[in-house]
Coordinates of C-alpha atoms in Angstrom, one line a residue:
Chain A
M391 CA 3.6 34.0 -6.4
E392 CA 5.1 31.0 -4.8
I393 CA 4.4 28.8 -1.6
N394 CA 7.4 26.3 -0.7
C395 CA 5.8 23.5 0.8
D396 CA 9.2 22.8 2.6
E397 CA 8.9 25.6 4.7
L398 CA 5.3 25.3 5.8
T399 CA 2.7 22.7 7.6
V400 CA 0.1 21.6 5.2
T401 CA -2.4 23.7 7.3
E402 CA -0.2 26.7 6.9
V403 CA 0.0 25.9 3.2
N404 CA -3.9 25.8 2.9
R405 CA -4.4 28.9 4.8
A406 CA -2.5 30.7 2.5
L407 CA -4.1 29.4 -0.5
R408 CA -7.8 30.3 0.9
A409 CA -6.5 33.5 1.3
L410 CA -6.0 34.0 -2.4
K411 CA -7.8 36.6 -4.8
A412 CA -10.0 35.4 -7.7
S413 CA -7.3 36.8 -10.0
D414 CA -4.2 35.2 -8.1
R415 CA -1.9 32.6 -9.9
V416 CA 0.5 30.7 -7.5
N417 CA 3.3 27.9 -8.0
V418 CA 3.0 25.5 -4.8
I419 CA 6.3 23.9 -4.9
H420 CA 8.0 20.5 -3.4
P421 CA 4.4 19.1 -2.3
R422 CA 6.5 15.7 -2.3
G423 CA 3.3 13.7 -1.9
R424 CA 1.8 15.2 1.2
D425 CA -1.8 14.7 2.2
N426 CA -4.7 17.3 2.1
L427 CA -3.0 20.3 -0.1
G428 CA -5.3 22.4 -1.4
V429 CA -8.8 21.1 0.2
A430 CA -11.7 23.4 0.5
L431 CA -10.7 26.6 -1.8
R432 CA -13.7 28.5 -2.6
T433 CA -11.9 31.4 -4.7
P434 CA -11.3 30.8 -8.3
A435 CA -7.6 31.4 -8.0
A436 CA -5.2 29.6 -10.3
V437 CA -3.2 26.8 -8.0
H438 CA -0.2 25.1 -9.5
F439 CA 1.3 22.0 -7.5
K440 CA 4.9 21.5 -9.2
G441 CA 5.4 17.9 -8.0
S442 CA 3.0 15.2 -6.7
V443 CA 0.6 15.3 -4.1
G444 CA -0.5 12.9 -1.4
A445 CA -4.1 11.9 -0.7
Y446 CA -7.3 14.1 -1.0
C447 CA -5.6 17.0 -3.1
G448 CA -8.2 19.4 -4.3
G449 CA -10.9 18.0 -1.9
M450 CA -14.1 20.1 -1.6
N451 CA -12.9 22.3 -4.2
N452 CA -15.5 25.0 -4.6
G453 CA -14.1 27.2 -7.4
A454 CA -10.5 27.0 -7.9
S455 CA -8.5 26.2 -10.8
I456 CA -6.1 23.3 -9.8
T457 CA -3.4 21.7 -11.5
I458 CA -1.0 19.3 -10.5
E459 CA 2.1 18.4 -12.5
G460 CA 2.8 14.8 -11.1
N461 CA 0.5 12.3 -9.7
A462 CA -2.1 12.5 -7.1
G463 CA -2.7 9.9 -4.3
N464 CA -6.4 8.9 -3.1
G465 CA -9.3 10.6 -3.1
L466 CA -8.6 13.4 -5.5
G467 CA -10.8 16.1 -5.6
E468 CA -13.1 14.4 -3.2
N469 CA -16.7 15.8 -3.0
S470 CA -15.7 19.0 -5.1
E471 CA -18.5 21.0 -6.1
A472 CA -17.2 23.5 -8.7
G473 CA -13.8 24.7 -10.3
S474 CA -11.7 22.2 -12.1
I475 CA -8.6 19.9 -11.2
V476 CA -6.2 18.7 -13.8
V477 CA -3.5 16.1 -13.2
T478 CA -0.7 15.5 -15.5
G479 CA 0.3 12.3 -14.1
S480 CA -1.9 9.1 -12.5
V481 CA -3.9 9.2 -9.5
S482 CA -4.7 6.1 -6.8
T483 CA -8.0 5.1 -5.5
C484 CA -11.4 7.0 -5.1
A485 CA -10.4 10.1 -7.4
G486 CA -13.3 12.2 -7.6
A487 CA -15.2 10.2 -5.1
S488 CA -18.6 11.8 -4.2
M489 CA -18.0 14.8 -6.3
R490 CA -21.0 17.2 -6.7
G491 CA -19.5 19.8 -9.6
G492 CA -16.6 21.2 -11.4
T493 CA -14.3 18.8 -13.6
I494 CA -11.6 16.8 -12.9
T495 CA -9.1 15.9 -15.6
V496 CA -6.6 12.8 -15.3
M497 CA -4.1 12.6 -18.2
G498 CA -2.5 9.4 -16.9
D499 CA -3.9 6.5 -15.4
A500 CA -6.4 5.8 -12.4
G501 CA -6.2 3.3 -9.4
N502 CA -9.8 1.5 -8.5
R503 CA -12.8 2.9 -7.9
L504 CA -12.4 6.3 -9.9
G505 CA -15.5 8.4 -9.5
I506 CA -17.0 6.3 -6.9
S507 CA -20.4 7.7 -5.9
M508 CA -20.3 11.0 -7.9
K509 CA -23.4 12.7 -7.8
G510 CA -22.5 15.2 -10.5
G511 CA -19.8 17.2 -12.4
T512 CA -17.7 15.7 -15.0
L513 CA -14.8 13.5 -14.6
I514 CA -12.4 12.7 -17.4
L515 CA -9.4 10.2 -17.4
A516 CA -7.2 10.0 -20.6
G517 CA -5.8 6.6 -19.5
D518 CA -6.9 3.5 -18.4
A519 CA -9.0 2.9 -15.2
G520 CA -8.8 0.1 -12.4
P521 CA -11.5 -2.0 -11.2
M522 CA -14.8 -0.6 -9.9
A523 CA -14.6 2.6 -11.5
G524 CA -18.2 4.6 -11.6
F525 CA -19.3 2.4 -8.6
M526 CA -22.5 3.8 -7.4
I527 CA -22.3 6.5 -9.6
Q528 CA -25.6 8.7 -8.8
A529 CA -25.3 11.5 -11.1
G530 CA -22.7 13.1 -13.6
S531 CA -20.4 11.9 -16.5
L532 CA -17.5 9.9 -15.9
I533 CA -15.5 9.7 -19.3
I534 CA -12.8 7.2 -19.4
R535 CA -10.5 7.5 -22.7
G536 CA -8.5 4.3 -22.3
D537 CA -9.7 0.8 -21.0
A538 CA -12.0 0.3 -18.2
G539 CA -11.1 -2.7 -15.4
R540 CA -13.5 -5.0 -14.1
G541 CA -16.8 -4.1 -12.1
L542 CA -17.5 -0.7 -14.3
G543 CA -20.2 0.8 -13.3
D544 CA -21.5 -1.6 -10.3
S545 CA -24.8 -0.6 -8.6
M546 CA -24.8 2.6 -10.7
Y547 CA -28.0 5.1 -10.3
E548 CA -28.1 7.8 -12.9
G549 CA -24.9 8.8 -13.9
E550 CA -23.3 8.1 -17.4
I551 CA -20.2 6.6 -18.1
Y552 CA -18.3 6.4 -21.2
V553 CA -15.5 4.0 -22.5
G554 CA -13.0 4.9 -25.4
G555 CA -11.0 1.9 -24.9
C556 CA -11.8 -1.9 -24.1
L557 CA -14.3 -2.6 -21.6
G558 CA -13.6 -4.9 -18.7
E559 CA -16.5 -6.9 -17.2
L560 CA -19.3 -4.9 -16.4
G561 CA -20.7 -4.7 -12.9
N562 CA -24.1 -5.6 -11.3
D563 CA -26.8 -3.8 -13.1
A564 CA -24.6 -1.9 -15.4
V565 CA -25.6 -2.1 -19.2
L566 CA -24.3 -1.0 -22.6
T567 CA -26.8 1.4 -24.4
E568 CA -27.0 3.4 -27.5
M569 CA -25.2 7.1 -28.4
D570 CA -27.2 9.8 -30.6
E571 CA -25.0 11.6 -32.7
G572 CA -25.8 14.9 -30.6
E573 CA -24.3 13.0 -27.6
R574 CA -21.2 11.9 -29.5
E575 CA -20.5 15.3 -30.5
A576 CA -20.9 16.6 -26.9
L577 CA -18.7 13.9 -25.8
A578 CA -16.0 14.9 -28.6
A579 CA -16.3 18.8 -27.4
S580 CA -15.8 17.6 -23.8
L581 CA -12.7 15.8 -24.6
T582 CA -11.2 18.4 -26.9
A583 CA -12.0 20.7 -24.3
A584 CA -9.8 19.0 -21.9
G585 CA -6.9 18.2 -24.3
V586 CA -7.6 14.7 -24.4
A587 CA -7.5 12.8 -27.7
R588 CA -10.7 11.4 -29.3
A589 CA -11.4 7.9 -29.1
A590 CA -12.5 6.0 -32.3
D591 CA -15.4 4.0 -30.7
W592 CA -17.3 5.0 -27.4
K593 CA -19.4 2.6 -25.4
K594 CA -22.2 3.9 -23.0
I595 CA -22.9 2.5 -19.8
V596 CA -25.8 3.4 -17.7
A597 CA -27.9 1.8 -15.1
G598 CA -29.9 -1.2 -15.9
R599 CA -32.8 -0.1 -13.5
Q600 CA -33.2 -3.9 -11.9
L601 CA -31.5 -3.4 -8.7
W602 CA -33.1 0.0 -7.2
H603 CA -36.4 1.1 -6.6
F604 CA -36.0 3.8 -9.5
R605 CA -38.7 6.5 -9.4
G606 CA -39.8 6.8 -13.2
T607 CA -37.9 7.1 -16.2
H608 CA -34.6 8.8 -16.6
E609 CA -36.4 11.9 -18.0
E610 CA -38.9 12.1 -14.7
L611 CA -36.0 11.6 -12.6
A612 CA -34.0 14.1 -14.1
I613 CA -37.0 16.8 -14.0
W614 CA -37.4 15.5 -10.3
M615 CA -33.6 16.1 -9.6
K616 CA -33.3 18.9 -11.3
L617 CA -30.3 17.8 -13.5
Chain B
M1118 CA -5.0 1.0 7.1
C1119 CA -1.3 0.2 7.6
G1120 CA 1.9 1.4 6.0
L1121 CA 4.5 -0.5 4.2
A1122 CA 7.8 0.1 1.9
G1123 CA 10.7 -1.6 0.9
I1124 CA 14.3 -1.1 -0.8
V1125 CA 16.6 -3.3 -2.9
L1126 CA 20.1 -1.4 -3.4
K1127 CA 22.0 -2.1 -6.6
Q1128 CA 25.2 -1.9 -4.0
P1129 CA 25.0 -2.7 -0.3
G1130 CA 24.3 0.2 1.4
D1131 CA 22.4 2.2 4.3
V1132 CA 19.3 0.1 4.1
G1133 CA 18.5 0.9 7.5
Q1134 CA 18.5 4.5 7.3
A1135 CA 16.0 4.5 3.8
L1136 CA 13.8 2.2 5.8
V1137 CA 13.7 4.4 8.8
A1138 CA 13.0 7.5 6.5
M1139 CA 10.0 5.6 4.6
G1140 CA 8.5 4.4 7.6
T1141 CA 8.6 7.8 9.1
A1142 CA 6.9 9.3 6.2
L1143 CA 4.1 6.4 6.5
V1144 CA 3.4 7.2 10.3
H1145 CA 0.2 8.2 9.5
R1146 CA -1.0 4.9 8.1
G1147 CA -0.2 3.3 11.6
G1148 CA 1.4 4.0 14.7
D1149 CA 0.7 1.3 17.0
S1150 CA 4.4 -0.4 16.2
T1151 CA 6.9 -0.8 13.5
G1152 CA 9.2 -3.5 12.2
F1153 CA 12.3 -3.7 10.0
A1154 CA 13.5 -6.8 8.1
I1155 CA 17.3 -5.7 6.9
Y1156 CA 18.8 -8.7 4.7
D1157 CA 22.7 -7.9 5.1
E1158 CA 25.2 -10.4 3.0
V1159 CA 24.6 -14.1 3.3
S1160 CA 26.6 -15.6 5.6
A1161 CA 28.4 -18.7 5.0
D1162 CA 29.1 -19.7 8.8
H1163 CA 26.4 -18.1 11.0
L1164 CA 22.9 -17.9 11.8
T1165 CA 21.2 -14.8 13.2
V1166 CA 18.7 -15.3 15.8
S1167 CA 16.4 -12.3 16.2
L1168 CA 14.5 -12.7 19.5
H1169 CA 12.4 -11.0 22.1
A1170 CA 11.6 -12.0 25.7
V1171 CA 9.0 -10.2 27.8
G1172 CA 7.4 -10.7 31.2
V1173 CA 10.7 -12.0 32.5
D1174 CA 13.3 -11.7 35.1
T1175 CA 16.0 -10.5 32.1
A1176 CA 19.2 -12.1 33.6
A1177 CA 17.7 -15.2 34.5
T1178 CA 15.9 -15.7 30.8
R1179 CA 19.4 -15.1 29.3
V1180 CA 20.9 -17.7 31.5
E1181 CA 18.1 -20.0 30.6
V1182 CA 18.7 -19.6 26.8
D1183 CA 21.8 -20.0 26.9
A1184 CA 21.2 -23.2 28.7
V1185 CA 18.5 -24.7 26.3
L1186 CA 20.9 -23.9 23.6
A1187 CA 23.7 -25.9 25.2
A1188 CA 21.2 -28.7 25.3
A1189 CA 20.3 -28.5 22.0
G1190 CA 24.0 -28.8 21.1
I1191 CA 23.8 -25.5 19.3
R1192 CA 27.0 -23.2 20.0
G1193 CA 25.7 -19.7 20.1
E1194 CA 26.9 -16.4 21.0
L1195 CA 25.1 -12.8 22.1
M1196 CA 25.8 -10.2 19.5
E1197 CA 23.6 -7.4 20.9
S1198 CA 21.1 -6.8 23.5
L1199 CA 19.0 -4.3 24.5
D1200 CA 17.0 -4.4 28.0
R1201 CA 13.7 -2.7 29.4
D1202 CA 11.6 -3.4 32.5
A1203 CA 11.0 -7.0 32.4
E1204 CA 11.6 -7.4 28.9
F1205 CA 14.7 -7.6 26.1
F1206 CA 15.6 -7.9 22.4
A1207 CA 18.4 -9.8 21.9
R1208 CA 20.4 -10.9 18.7
Y1209 CA 22.5 -14.2 18.5
R1210 CA 25.0 -15.9 16.1
V1211 CA 24.6 -19.2 16.1
S1212 CA 26.2 -22.1 14.1
V1213 CA 25.1 -22.0 10.2
D1214 CA 24.1 -25.9 10.6
A1215 CA 21.5 -25.5 13.2
D1216 CA 18.2 -26.5 12.1
P1217 CA 15.8 -23.6 12.5
A1218 CA 12.8 -25.7 13.6
T1219 CA 14.7 -27.2 16.4
L1220 CA 16.3 -23.9 17.4
T1221 CA 13.3 -22.0 17.5
R1222 CA 11.3 -25.0 19.3
Y1223 CA 14.1 -25.1 22.2
L1224 CA 14.2 -21.3 22.6
E1225 CA 10.6 -21.0 22.6
S1226 CA 10.6 -23.3 25.2
V1227 CA 12.0 -20.9 27.7
P1228 CA 8.7 -18.9 29.3
G1229 CA 8.2 -15.4 27.6
V1230 CA 10.7 -15.7 24.7
T1231 CA 9.5 -15.4 21.1
V1232 CA 12.0 -15.7 18.1
H1233 CA 11.0 -13.1 15.5
A1234 CA 13.7 -14.3 12.8
V1235 CA 16.0 -16.7 11.9
G1236 CA 18.2 -16.3 9.2
R1237 CA 21.6 -16.2 7.4
A1238 CA 20.9 -12.8 6.3
L1239 CA 18.0 -11.7 7.8
T1240 CA 17.5 -9.4 11.2
V1241 CA 14.0 -8.2 12.2
I1242 CA 13.7 -5.5 14.8
K1243 CA 10.3 -4.7 15.3
D1244 CA 8.6 -2.8 18.9
L1245 CA 5.7 -0.3 19.9
G1246 CA 5.5 2.9 18.2
S1247 CA 6.6 4.7 15.1
A1248 CA 9.4 4.3 12.9
A1249 CA 11.2 7.4 14.4
Q1250 CA 10.8 5.9 18.1
V1251 CA 12.0 2.1 17.1
D1252 CA 14.8 3.9 15.3
Q1253 CA 15.8 5.7 18.4
V1254 CA 15.4 2.5 20.7
H1255 CA 16.9 -0.1 18.4
R1256 CA 19.7 2.2 16.0
V1257 CA 17.8 0.7 12.7
G1258 CA 19.0 3.9 10.9
G1259 CA 22.8 2.6 11.6
R1260 CA 22.4 -0.7 9.6
R1261 CA 23.4 -1.9 6.4
G1262 CA 22.4 -4.3 4.1
R1263 CA 21.3 -4.9 0.6
H1264 CA 17.3 -5.0 1.0
G1265 CA 14.6 -4.7 3.2
T1266 CA 11.0 -3.7 4.3
V1267 CA 9.4 -1.6 6.7
H1268 CA 6.0 -2.0 8.0
C1269 CA 3.9 0.4 10.1
R1270 CA 1.1 -1.3 11.9
L1271 CA -2.7 0.0 12.4
A1272 CA -3.6 -3.2 14.4
T1273 CA -7.1 -4.7 13.0
Q1274 CA -6.6 -8.6 13.7
G1275 CA -4.6 -9.5 16.7
T1276 CA -3.5 -7.6 19.9
V1277 CA -1.3 -4.7 19.7
D1278 CA 2.3 -5.8 21.0
V1279 CA 5.7 -6.7 19.9
D1280 CA 5.2 -10.3 18.6
A1281 CA 2.2 -9.6 16.5
S1282 CA 3.7 -6.4 14.7
H1283 CA 5.1 -7.2 11.3
P1284 CA 7.5 -8.3 9.8
F1285 CA 6.4 -11.9 10.3
W1286 CA 9.3 -14.3 9.9
A1287 CA 7.5 -17.3 8.0
R1288 CA 8.7 -20.1 10.6
P1289 CA 10.6 -22.2 10.5
F1290 CA 11.9 -21.0 7.4
P1291 CA 15.2 -19.2 7.3
D1292 CA 15.4 -15.7 5.5
V1293 CA 11.6 -15.6 4.9
S1294 CA 9.9 -12.4 6.1
V1295 CA 6.5 -11.0 5.2
V1296 CA 4.9 -7.6 5.8
H1297 CA 1.2 -7.2 4.7
H1298 CA -1.5 -4.5 4.2
G1299 CA -5.0 -5.4 4.3
H1300 CA -6.9 -8.6 5.7
I1301 CA -7.3 -12.1 4.5
T1302 CA -10.5 -13.2 5.2
N1303 CA -10.0 -17.2 4.6
S1304 CA -6.7 -17.0 6.7
E1305 CA -8.4 -19.5 9.6
R1306 CA -8.9 -22.0 6.8
L1307 CA -5.7 -21.6 5.5
R1308 CA -4.2 -21.9 9.5
R1309 CA -6.0 -24.9 9.5
L1310 CA -4.7 -26.8 6.8
L1311 CA -0.9 -25.8 7.7
C1312 CA -1.5 -26.9 11.2
A1313 CA -3.0 -30.1 10.0
R1314 CA 0.6 -30.5 8.4
G1315 CA 2.8 -29.7 11.9
F1316 CA 3.3 -25.9 11.4
T1317 CA 2.9 -23.7 14.5
F1318 CA 2.3 -20.0 15.1
R1319 CA 2.8 -17.5 17.7
T1320 CA 0.0 -15.4 16.8
D1321 CA -3.6 -15.2 15.6
N1322 CA -2.4 -12.9 12.7
D1323 CA -3.7 -13.5 9.4
S1324 CA -0.3 -12.1 8.0
E1325 CA 1.6 -14.7 10.2
T1326 CA -0.5 -17.3 8.6
L1327 CA 0.5 -15.5 4.8
A1328 CA 4.2 -15.8 5.5
V1329 CA 3.8 -19.5 6.6
Y1330 CA 1.7 -20.2 3.7
L1331 CA 4.4 -18.6 1.1
A1332 CA 7.3 -20.0 2.6
D1333 CA 5.7 -23.6 2.3
R1334 CA 5.4 -22.9 -1.2
L1335 CA 8.9 -21.8 -1.7
D1336 CA 10.1 -24.8 0.3
Q1337 CA 8.2 -27.1 -2.0
G1338 CA 10.4 -25.8 -4.6
E1339 CA 8.3 -22.8 -6.2
D1340 CA 10.0 -19.9 -7.1
L1341 CA 9.4 -16.3 -5.5
E1342 CA 6.9 -15.7 -8.6
V1343 CA 5.0 -18.9 -8.8
A1344 CA 4.3 -18.8 -5.2
M1345 CA 3.1 -15.2 -5.1
A1346 CA 0.9 -15.9 -8.1
A1347 CA -0.3 -18.9 -6.1
S1348 CA -1.6 -16.4 -3.6
L1349 CA -3.4 -14.3 -5.7
R1350 CA -5.8 -17.6 -6.3
D1351 CA -5.6 -19.1 -2.7
L1352 CA -6.4 -15.7 -0.8
D1353 CA -9.6 -14.3 0.0
G1354 CA -9.8 -10.7 1.0
I1355 CA -7.9 -7.6 0.3
F1356 CA -4.1 -7.5 0.5
T1357 CA -0.8 -6.0 -0.5
Y1358 CA 2.2 -7.8 0.7
L1359 CA 5.8 -7.8 0.5
L1360 CA 7.7 -11.1 0.5
A1361 CA 11.6 -10.8 1.1
T1362 CA 14.1 -13.5 1.2
A1363 CA 18.1 -13.6 1.0
D1364 CA 17.6 -13.3 -2.7
G1365 CA 15.3 -10.3 -3.2
V1366 CA 11.6 -8.9 -2.7
G1367 CA 8.4 -9.4 -4.4
V1368 CA 5.3 -7.8 -4.0
A1369 CA 1.7 -9.2 -4.5
R1370 CA -1.4 -7.2 -4.9
D1371 CA -5.0 -8.7 -4.8
R1372 CA -7.5 -8.5 -7.9
W1373 CA -9.1 -5.4 -6.5
G1374 CA -6.3 -3.2 -5.7
A1375 CA -7.4 -1.9 -2.4
C1376 CA -4.3 -1.8 -0.5
P1377 CA -1.9 0.8 -2.5
L1378 CA 1.6 0.4 -3.7
V1379 CA 3.6 2.6 -6.1
V1380 CA 7.3 1.7 -7.2
A1381 CA 10.2 3.9 -8.4
E1382 CA 14.1 3.1 -9.9
T1383 CA 17.0 4.8 -9.9
D1384 CA 20.5 4.2 -10.7
T1385 CA 21.2 3.0 -6.9
M1386 CA 17.7 1.6 -5.7
I1387 CA 14.4 0.3 -6.3
A1388 CA 12.2 1.6 -3.7
F1389 CA 8.5 0.6 -3.5
G1390 CA 5.7 1.5 -0.6
S1391 CA 2.3 2.4 -0.2
E1392 CA 2.8 6.1 -0.8
E1393 CA 4.7 8.0 -3.4
Y1394 CA 5.0 10.6 -0.3
A1395 CA 7.4 7.7 1.4
L1396 CA 9.2 7.1 -1.7
L1397 CA 10.0 10.5 -2.1
T1398 CA 12.4 10.5 1.1
V1399 CA 14.6 8.1 -0.7
V1400 CA 14.3 9.0 -4.2
P1401 CA 15.0 12.4 -5.9
E1402 CA 11.4 14.6 -6.4
G1403 CA 10.6 14.3 -10.2
T1404 CA 11.5 10.7 -10.5
R1405 CA 9.0 8.5 -12.2
V1406 CA 6.8 6.7 -9.7
R1407 CA 4.0 4.4 -10.6
S1408 CA 1.5 2.3 -9.6
I1409 CA 1.7 -1.7 -9.4
G1410 CA -1.6 -2.4 -10.7
E1411 CA -4.0 -4.9 -9.9
E1412 CA -3.8 -8.8 -9.6
A1413 CA 0.0 -8.1 -9.7
V1414 CA 3.0 -10.0 -8.7
L1415 CA 6.5 -8.1 -9.2
V1416 CA 9.7 -9.6 -8.0
W1417 CA 13.1 -7.6 -7.8
K1418 CA 16.4 -9.7 -7.1
S1419 CA 18.9 -8.6 -5.2
T1420 CA 21.9 -7.9 -7.8
V1421 CA 24.4 -8.4 -4.8
T1422 CA 25.3 -11.7 -3.6
S1423 CA 27.3 -12.8 -0.6

C-alpha cells in the first residue's frame, strides 16, 4: 500500500493513515519535510515514511509503528502514548516532548531539549544530543548512546537518563548515581532490541531532589504514581 | 518564530527563484513580511541603492530625491520603480565613489524615505506579505545572482512595517546585510554603545542592532568568521542569523541552539535554512541535510567573483 504526499494535503494524508487497519503496512512517499504527518494514529498499523519529515511527525501516537527513512523536524512523537517511532536520520529540537508511553528511537543525532518533560516511555538516541536533553523529565527513560550536551537533566523529576558517551555539564539538580548489574543488563537488552550499539561505560543521571518538593523516596513515589 | 534561508551558487544563476521557493516553504514560520537580499556581480563603477518611500506624494518625492543627490554632488540614475498609493520602491544606480554614509544621510533627509541598502552587489527587496506575494509584486524570482538570503518575519519586536522587515542593511557599510531569527536580549545596551560612537538606526529592531554591530567589526578589520564568533560571546538571547556580504554568507547559532538551521550541499549550490522542508524546494529529495550545531559559526565564500 502506498500514499503519495505529492498528491495530497497533510490532512488528507493523515485521514488515510487513520483509516488503516491493524494489519496494514503502508509506504508514505515524498513527505518532503512537511509538518504534522502521521499525528494521532491509534491503530497498530505499520507506517513507513520514505524521506524526511517536518515537525510533530508521530505526535500523539497511540499504537502505530512508525518508521522515518530520513530526518525529522521539531517535536517528533510529541505526547506519544503507545506504539513506536524509529528515525534513521537525525532529529531537530524537542524530540519526544512530553511523551507518556511507547518507544522512540533515533539513529542519528538530536538537537536541543531531547525528551523535554517526558512523562513515561523510552526514548533512545544512538548519536549525540544537544543542550538541555531531559529537561524537566518527570518519568520514563532517556537513553543517549553518544555524547550529551550542556544542561543535561536540568530540573528533572523522577525520570532516568543514561549516557554512554561523554557528559556535558549537568543541569540544575541533576546528579550521577550508581547502576546495578540488573539495570545494566536491562539497558543492554533495550539497546539490542533497538538495533543500537552498546556502550562500554554507562552513566546514570537522576534528580538530586534539592530543587523540588519531592514526595517521599523514589520507591514511595513510584508506588504512588503506579510506575 | 521567523524563518530564514540562504543560498550560495557555485555559478551565477537563478538566486531569486531559489529564494522565493525557500521563502514560500517557510511562510508558516512568519507571514507578516518577507525580504530578500540578492548579491549579483560586484560592480566596478556603480553602487545600487534600494530605497523605499511611504506616506508621500510619489512624484514630488522622486523630484526631491533627485535634488538631494544633485546637492550632494552624486550622480544617480533611477533604474526601476514600483509605485503604490502614496508609496514607492526604487532602485537607483549611483557613482561608485559616493560615500554610502553621506548618500544615506542626504536621501533620508527627504521626508518618508528610508534607504534599504547600498552596495556594489547587493539589492534588498522587502515588503509586507508572504514570499509569493512579494515575488508577485517585485518580480524577485526573475533576479539572478551569486548568493542571497530570504527572511519570513513573525514580528516579535518592532512594528509590522516594510522598513522594520528583514534583511537589515548594516548601515552605512556597503553590501552587508543580516537576517535573524530569535531575540537578542541585550540589544538595547549594544545599541547605546554603537550610538555613542555615531551610528544611526532607522528602527527599534534588535536585528538592525545586530547588523550594525557585525558590520562595525568587519570594518575594523575582522573577517566574517572572527566577527561572528565574537557575537556568540557578546550577544545575549537566542539567535540564529545569516550575515551576507559581497563575498559570501556566514551563519551563527547561539549556544543553546533554540533557533534551528540545517544545511545541504550539491554540485551546484549550498543551501541553508530554518527547515529541511525549505531546502527540499531547491535540492533533490534524498540530498544529505544536516543540522548546524549549537554555538556554531560557518562561512561560505562565494566561489564566483566579479
